[in-house]
Amino acid sequence: MDSGLYVVATAIGNFGDMSQRAIEVLQNADLIAAEDTRHSQRLLQFFAIDTPIMAYHDHSDDRALQRIDRCLAEGGRVALVSDAGTPLISDPGYRLVRHVQDSGFAVYPLPGPCAAIAALSVSGLPTDRFLFEGFLPAREGARGNRLAALAAEPMTLIFYEAPHRVDASLQAMVAAFGGDREAVLARELTKTFETIKRGPLSELAQFVSEDNNQQKGEIVLIVAGQPKVEQDIDAQVSALLQRLAQELPAKKAAAVVADWSGLRKKQLYEHLLALKQE
Ligand code: SAM
């Protein structure tokens, strides 16, 4: 193993999800910097790893950074872990990664579990473009403002949520996005009570508020982006489209008018076909 900082993803519940390489790096590192040493000890004991461990989070004092710096300066290997999943994703490590890079040492990723990606992968919602929002503000007003700012966002939205706030957050999402917007509750992923439920926001909000068990454990909420509203094709655009279709193949004509008008090519093409059939 080369000298440097290894950013190691760990399990989000099921230790079986630890990669072979992650285990080897934790075993062979000179020092493990952990968000919470007691929490990480459970994982280390499970894999019989006895590497020295120290606490590190983004508000750690300079002594913690100095210990890591010393280890790297002596040619050592430091592994960074958080309580679960990928460090830096709503977890500590940002300050450390920048500091280590700026000090001229190498930083290596050890990819693995991440609750946001695990939830997205089974959400059944579009995955081509998504926006990771992390945790919403805890206060009602700030949360409402944040959600209002996201209401017109077309990308799939991913939120982390605390169990005691999931009920209130779902109600706030119904208010901001409308009860019909599709969403997914992904709870306790990879664990015994894993629950993945997709439905309109109003149904999910009711499901959670009526069952206290759904307000326990670890939760990711995923909300579909705002659906595209199909604009009407006005008479002027229709006339231009038909005139162009006399000179060009229908698909080309639709593409040119789509570029010019901002309307969807498929909608324009289907409009042409419908006119032909009249
Ligand atoms: N770094 C972690 C990652 O890569 O997913 C996230 C850390 S963040 C402090 C913790 C939040 O992640 C939880 O409050 C929950 O929203 C989400 N989370 C973590 N484990 C989860 C699981 N097994 N199922 C569902 N959500 C989970």
CSV table of C-alpha atoms and ligand atoms in Angstrom, one decimal:
chain,number,residue,atom,x,y,z
A,1,MET,CA,0.0,0.0,0.0
A,2,ASP,CA,1.4,3.4,-1.0
A,3,SER,CA,1.6,6.2,1.5
A,4,GLY,CA,-1.4,8.6,1.6
A,5,LEU,CA,-5.0,9.1,2.9
A,6,TYR,CA,-7.4,6.3,1.9
A,7,VAL,CA,-11.1,7.5,2.0
A,8,VAL,CA,-12.8,4.2,2.8
A,9,ALA,CA,-16.6,3.6,2.4
A,10,THR,CA,-18.0,1.2,5.0
A,11,ALA,CA,-21.3,-0.7,5.3
A,12,ILE,CA,-24.6,1.2,5.7
A,13,GLY,CA,-26.0,-1.6,7.9
A,14,ASN,CA,-25.0,-4.9,6.5
A,15,PHE,CA,-21.3,-5.7,7.2
A,16,GLY,CA,-21.4,-8.1,4.3
A,17,ASP,CA,-21.3,-5.1,2.0
A,18,MET,CA,-17.7,-4.3,3.0
A,19,SER,CA,-15.5,-4.8,0.0
A,20,GLN,CA,-12.4,-7.0,0.3
A,21,ARG,CA,-10.2,-4.1,-0.6
A,22,ALA,CA,-11.8,-1.9,2.1
A,23,ILE,CA,-11.1,-4.6,4.7
A,24,GLU,CA,-7.5,-5.0,3.5
A,25,VAL,CA,-6.9,-1.2,3.6
A,26,LEU,CA,-8.2,-0.9,7.1
A,27,GLN,CA,-6.1,-3.9,8.2
A,28,ASN,CA,-2.9,-2.6,6.6
A,29,ALA,CA,-3.2,1.1,7.4
A,30,ASP,CA,-1.0,2.6,10.1
A,31,LEU,CA,-3.8,4.7,11.5
A,32,ILE,CA,-7.6,4.9,11.1
A,33,ALA,CA,-9.3,8.3,11.5
A,34,ALA,CA,-12.9,7.7,12.4
A,35,GLU,CA,-15.9,10.0,12.9
A,36,ASP,CA,-16.8,8.1,16.1
A,37,THR,CA,-14.2,5.6,17.4
A,38,ARG,CA,-16.7,3.6,19.5
A,39,HIS,CA,-19.0,3.3,16.6
A,40,SER,CA,-16.3,2.1,14.2
A,41,GLN,CA,-14.9,-0.3,16.8
A,42,ARG,CA,-17.9,-2.6,16.2
A,43,LEU,CA,-17.0,-2.9,12.5
A,44,LEU,CA,-13.3,-3.3,13.2
A,45,GLN,CA,-13.9,-6.0,15.8
A,46,PHE,CA,-16.1,-7.9,13.4
A,47,PHE,CA,-13.3,-8.1,10.9
A,48,ALA,CA,-10.6,-8.6,13.6
A,49,ILE,CA,-8.8,-5.4,12.6
A,50,ASP,CA,-6.6,-4.0,15.3
A,51,THR,CA,-5.1,-0.9,13.5
A,52,PRO,CA,-4.7,2.1,15.9
A,53,ILE,CA,-7.7,4.4,15.7
A,54,MET,CA,-8.2,8.1,16.5
A,55,ALA,CA,-11.3,10.4,16.4
A,56,TYR,CA,-11.5,12.8,13.4
A,57,HIS,CA,-14.3,15.1,12.3
A,58,ASP,CA,-14.3,18.4,10.5
A,59,HIS,CA,-14.2,20.4,13.8
A,60,SER,CA,-11.4,18.4,15.4
A,61,ASP,CA,-8.7,20.5,16.8
A,62,ASP,CA,-5.3,21.0,15.1
A,63,ARG,CA,-3.7,18.2,17.2
A,64,ALA,CA,-5.8,15.6,15.3
A,65,LEU,CA,-4.7,17.0,12.0
A,66,GLN,CA,-1.1,17.1,13.2
A,67,ARG,CA,-1.2,13.4,14.1
A,68,ILE,CA,-2.4,12.6,10.6
A,69,ASP,CA,0.2,14.9,9.0
A,70,ARG,CA,3.0,13.2,11.0
A,71,CYS,CA,1.9,9.7,9.9
A,72,LEU,CA,1.8,10.8,6.3
A,73,ALA,CA,5.1,12.7,6.5
A,74,GLU,CA,6.7,9.4,7.8
A,75,GLY,CA,5.4,7.6,4.7
A,76,GLY,CA,2.4,6.1,6.5
A,77,ARG,CA,-1.1,5.2,5.4
A,78,VAL,CA,-4.1,6.7,7.0
A,79,ALA,CA,-7.6,5.4,6.4
A,80,LEU,CA,-10.6,7.8,6.9
A,81,VAL,CA,-14.0,6.2,7.8
A,82,SER,CA,-17.3,7.6,8.9
A,83,ASP,CA,-20.0,5.9,10.9
A,84,ALA,CA,-21.6,4.5,7.8
A,85,GLY,CA,-21.3,4.7,4.0
A,86,THR,CA,-19.0,7.0,2.1
A,87,PRO,CA,-17.1,9.6,4.1
A,88,LEU,CA,-17.7,13.2,3.1
A,89,ILE,CA,-21.3,12.4,1.9
A,90,SER,CA,-23.2,14.3,4.6
A,91,ASP,CA,-20.3,13.1,6.8
A,92,PRO,CA,-16.9,14.5,7.9
A,93,GLY,CA,-13.8,14.5,5.8
A,94,TYR,CA,-14.0,17.5,3.4
A,95,ARG,CA,-11.5,19.6,5.4
A,96,LEU,CA,-9.1,16.7,5.8
A,97,VAL,CA,-9.1,15.7,2.1
A,98,ARG,CA,-8.3,19.3,1.0
A,99,HIS,CA,-5.7,19.7,3.7
A,100,VAL,CA,-3.9,16.4,2.8
A,101,GLN,CA,-4.0,17.2,-1.0
A,102,ASP,CA,-2.8,20.8,-0.3
A,103,SER,CA,0.1,19.3,1.8
A,104,GLY,CA,1.2,17.3,-1.3
A,105,PHE,CA,0.1,13.8,-0.1
A,106,ALA,CA,-1.9,11.4,-2.2
A,107,VAL,CA,-5.6,10.8,-1.5
A,108,TYR,CA,-7.1,7.5,-2.7
A,109,PRO,CA,-10.8,6.6,-2.9
A,110,LEU,CA,-12.1,3.2,-1.7
A,111,PRO,CA,-15.6,3.2,-3.2
A,112,GLY,CA,-18.5,1.3,-1.6
A,113,PRO,CA,-21.9,1.8,0.0
A,114,CYS,CA,-23.7,5.1,0.0
A,115,ALA,CA,-27.3,5.3,1.2
A,116,ALA,CA,-28.2,8.0,-1.5
A,117,ILE,CA,-27.0,5.8,-4.4
A,118,ALA,CA,-28.4,2.6,-2.9
A,119,ALA,CA,-31.8,4.2,-2.5
A,120,LEU,CA,-31.8,5.8,-6.0
A,121,SER,CA,-30.8,2.5,-7.6
A,122,VAL,CA,-34.0,0.9,-6.3
A,123,SER,CA,-36.3,3.9,-6.4
A,124,GLY,CA,-37.9,3.3,-9.8
A,125,LEU,CA,-37.6,7.0,-10.4
A,126,PRO,CA,-35.4,8.5,-13.2
A,127,THR,CA,-31.7,8.1,-12.5
A,128,ASP,CA,-30.2,9.9,-15.5
A,129,ARG,CA,-30.0,13.3,-13.7
A,130,PHE,CA,-30.4,13.7,-9.9
A,131,LEU,CA,-29.7,16.3,-7.2
A,132,PHE,CA,-28.4,15.2,-3.8
A,133,GLU,CA,-29.8,17.6,-1.2
A,134,GLY,CA,-28.6,15.8,2.0
A,135,PHE,CA,-30.5,16.9,5.1
A,136,LEU,CA,-33.2,19.6,4.9
A,137,PRO,CA,-33.0,22.4,7.4
A,138,ALA,CA,-34.6,21.3,10.7
A,139,ARG,CA,-36.6,24.5,11.2
A,140,GLU,CA,-40.0,24.5,9.6
A,141,GLY,CA,-39.6,27.9,7.9
A,142,ALA,CA,-36.2,27.2,6.4
A,143,ARG,CA,-37.3,23.8,5.3
A,144,GLY,CA,-40.3,25.2,3.5
A,145,ASN,CA,-38.1,27.8,1.8
A,146,ARG,CA,-35.7,25.1,0.6
A,147,LEU,CA,-38.4,22.9,-0.7
A,148,ALA,CA,-40.1,25.9,-2.5
A,149,ALA,CA,-36.8,26.6,-4.2
A,150,LEU,CA,-36.7,23.0,-5.5
A,151,ALA,CA,-40.3,22.8,-6.6
A,152,ALA,CA,-39.6,23.4,-10.3
A,153,GLU,CA,-36.4,21.3,-10.4
A,154,PRO,CA,-36.7,18.7,-13.1
A,155,MET,CA,-34.0,16.4,-11.7
A,156,THR,CA,-34.8,13.6,-9.3
A,157,LEU,CA,-34.2,14.9,-5.7
A,158,ILE,CA,-32.5,12.9,-3.0
A,159,PHE,CA,-32.8,13.8,0.7
A,160,TYR,CA,-31.5,12.3,3.9
A,161,GLU,CA,-33.9,12.5,6.8
A,162,ALA,CA,-33.9,11.9,10.5
A,163,PRO,CA,-36.6,9.5,11.7
A,164,HIS,CA,-38.2,12.1,14.1
A,165,ARG,CA,-38.6,14.5,11.2
A,166,VAL,CA,-39.7,12.3,8.4
A,167,ASP,CA,-43.4,12.8,9.1
A,168,ALA,CA,-43.1,16.6,9.1
A,169,SER,CA,-40.8,16.6,6.1
A,170,LEU,CA,-43.3,14.6,4.0
A,171,GLN,CA,-46.1,16.9,4.9
A,172,ALA,CA,-43.9,19.9,3.9
A,173,MET,CA,-43.1,18.1,0.6
A,174,VAL,CA,-46.8,17.7,-0.1
A,175,ALA,CA,-47.3,21.4,0.4
A,176,ALA,CA,-44.3,22.4,-1.7
A,177,PHE,CA,-44.5,19.8,-4.6
A,178,GLY,CA,-48.2,18.8,-4.5
A,179,GLY,CA,-49.6,15.5,-3.3
A,180,ASP,CA,-49.5,13.8,-6.7
A,181,ARG,CA,-45.7,14.1,-7.2
A,182,GLU,CA,-44.1,10.6,-7.1
A,183,ALA,CA,-41.7,9.8,-4.3
A,184,VAL,CA,-39.9,7.0,-2.6
A,185,LEU,CA,-39.3,6.2,1.1
A,186,ALA,CA,-36.2,4.0,1.4
A,187,ARG,CA,-35.8,3.0,5.0
A,188,GLU,CA,-33.2,0.8,6.8
A,189,LEU,CA,-31.5,-0.2,3.6
A,190,THR,CA,-29.6,-3.5,3.8
A,191,LYS,CA,-31.0,-4.1,7.3
A,192,THR,CA,-33.7,-6.4,8.8
A,193,PHE,CA,-36.6,-3.9,8.4
A,194,GLU,CA,-35.6,-2.6,5.0
A,195,THR,CA,-38.6,-0.8,3.4
A,196,ILE,CA,-38.8,0.6,-0.1
A,197,LYS,CA,-42.1,2.2,-1.0
A,198,ARG,CA,-42.9,4.3,-4.0
A,199,GLY,CA,-46.1,6.3,-4.5
A,200,PRO,CA,-47.6,9.8,-4.7
A,201,LEU,CA,-46.3,12.1,-1.9
A,202,SER,CA,-49.7,12.3,-0.3
A,203,GLU,CA,-49.9,8.5,0.0
A,204,LEU,CA,-46.4,8.2,1.4
A,205,ALA,CA,-47.1,11.0,3.9
A,206,GLN,CA,-50.3,9.1,5.1
A,207,PHE,CA,-48.4,5.8,5.2
A,208,VAL,CA,-45.7,7.3,7.5
A,209,SER,CA,-48.0,9.3,9.7
A,210,GLU,CA,-50.3,6.3,10.4
A,211,ASP,CA,-47.5,3.8,11.2
A,212,ASN,CA,-45.0,4.8,13.9
A,213,ASN,CA,-42.6,2.0,12.7
A,214,GLN,CA,-42.0,4.0,9.5
A,215,GLN,CA,-40.7,6.8,11.7
A,216,LYS,CA,-37.8,4.7,13.0
A,217,GLY,CA,-34.4,3.9,11.7
A,218,GLU,CA,-32.5,5.5,8.8
A,219,ILE,CA,-34.3,7.1,5.9
A,220,VAL,CA,-33.7,8.4,2.4
A,221,LEU,CA,-36.5,10.2,0.7
A,222,ILE,CA,-36.4,10.5,-3.1
A,223,VAL,CA,-38.8,12.8,-5.0
A,224,ALA,CA,-39.4,12.8,-8.7
A,225,GLY,CA,-38.4,16.1,-10.5
A,226,GLN,CA,-41.1,18.4,-11.8
A,227,PRO,CA,-42.7,16.7,-14.8
A,228,LYS,CA,-42.3,18.5,-18.1
A,229,VAL,CA,-45.4,20.4,-18.9
A,230,GLU,CA,-46.1,20.0,-22.6
A,231,GLN,CA,-46.7,23.5,-24.1
A,232,ASP,CA,-49.3,23.9,-26.8
A,233,ILE,CA,-48.2,24.3,-30.4
A,234,ASP,CA,-49.6,27.6,-31.5
A,235,ALA,CA,-50.9,28.3,-35.1
A,236,GLN,CA,-47.7,30.2,-36.1
A,237,VAL,CA,-45.4,27.3,-35.1
A,238,SER,CA,-47.7,24.8,-36.7
A,239,ALA,CA,-47.6,26.7,-40.0
A,240,LEU,CA,-43.8,27.0,-40.0
A,241,LEU,CA,-43.5,23.3,-39.2
A,242,GLN,CA,-45.8,22.3,-42.1
A,243,ARG,CA,-44.0,24.6,-44.5
A,244,LEU,CA,-40.6,23.2,-43.5
A,245,ALA,CA,-41.9,19.7,-43.8
A,246,GLN,CA,-42.6,20.4,-47.5
A,247,GLU,CA,-38.8,21.0,-48.0
A,248,LEU,CA,-37.3,18.5,-45.4
A,249,PRO,CA,-38.1,15.0,-44.0
A,250,ALA,CA,-40.6,15.3,-41.1
A,251,LYS,CA,-38.0,14.4,-38.4
A,252,LYS,CA,-35.6,17.1,-39.7
A,253,ALA,CA,-38.4,19.7,-39.8
A,254,ALA,CA,-39.4,18.8,-36.3
A,255,ALA,CA,-35.8,19.1,-35.1
A,256,VAL,CA,-35.3,22.6,-36.7
A,257,VAL,CA,-38.5,23.9,-35.2
A,258,ALA,CA,-37.6,22.3,-31.8
A,259,ASP,CA,-34.3,24.2,-31.8
A,260,TRP,CA,-36.0,27.4,-32.7
A,261,SER,CA,-39.1,27.2,-30.4
A,262,GLY,CA,-37.9,25.3,-27.4
A,263,LEU,CA,-40.7,22.8,-27.9
A,264,ARG,CA,-39.9,19.0,-27.8
A,265,LYS,CA,-38.9,17.4,-31.1
A,266,LYS,CA,-41.1,14.4,-30.4
A,267,GLN,CA,-44.1,16.5,-29.8
A,268,LEU,CA,-43.6,18.5,-33.0
A,269,TYR,CA,-43.1,15.3,-35.0
A,270,GLU,CA,-46.2,13.7,-33.6
A,271,HIS,CA,-48.1,16.9,-34.4
A,272,LEU,CA,-47.0,16.6,-38.1
A,273,LEU,CA,-48.1,13.0,-38.2
A,274,ALA,CA,-51.5,13.9,-36.7
A,275,LEU,CA,-52.0,16.6,-39.4
A,276,LYS,CA,-51.1,14.1,-42.1
A,277,GLN,CA,-53.8,11.7,-40.9
A,278,GLU,CA,-56.5,14.4,-40.8
B,1,SAM,N1,-22.1,8.9,4.5
B,1,SAM,C1,-23.4,8.2,4.5
B,1,SAM,C2,-23.6,7.6,3.1
B,1,SAM,O1,-22.7,7.5,2.3
B,1,SAM,O2,-24.8,7.4,2.8
B,1,SAM,C3,-24.5,9.1,5.0
B,1,SAM,C4,-24.2,9.6,6.4
B,1,SAM,S1,-25.5,10.7,7.0
B,1,SAM,C5,-24.8,11.3,8.4
B,1,SAM,C6,-26.7,9.5,7.6
B,1,SAM,C7,-27.9,9.5,6.8
B,1,SAM,O3,-27.8,8.6,5.7
B,1,SAM,C8,-29.1,8.9,7.6
B,1,SAM,O4,-29.8,9.9,8.4
B,1,SAM,C9,-30.0,8.4,6.5
B,1,SAM,O5,-30.7,9.5,5.9
B,1,SAM,C10,-29.0,7.9,5.5
B,1,SAM,N2,-28.7,6.5,5.7
B,1,SAM,C11,-27.6,5.9,6.2
B,1,SAM,N3,-27.7,4.6,6.2
B,1,SAM,C12,-29.0,4.3,5.7
B,1,SAM,C13,-29.7,3.1,5.5
B,1,SAM,N4,-29.2,1.9,5.9
B,1,SAM,N5,-30.9,3.2,5.0
B,1,SAM,C14,-31.5,4.4,4.7
B,1,SAM,N6,-30.8,5.5,4.9
B,1,SAM,C15,-29.6,5.5,5.4
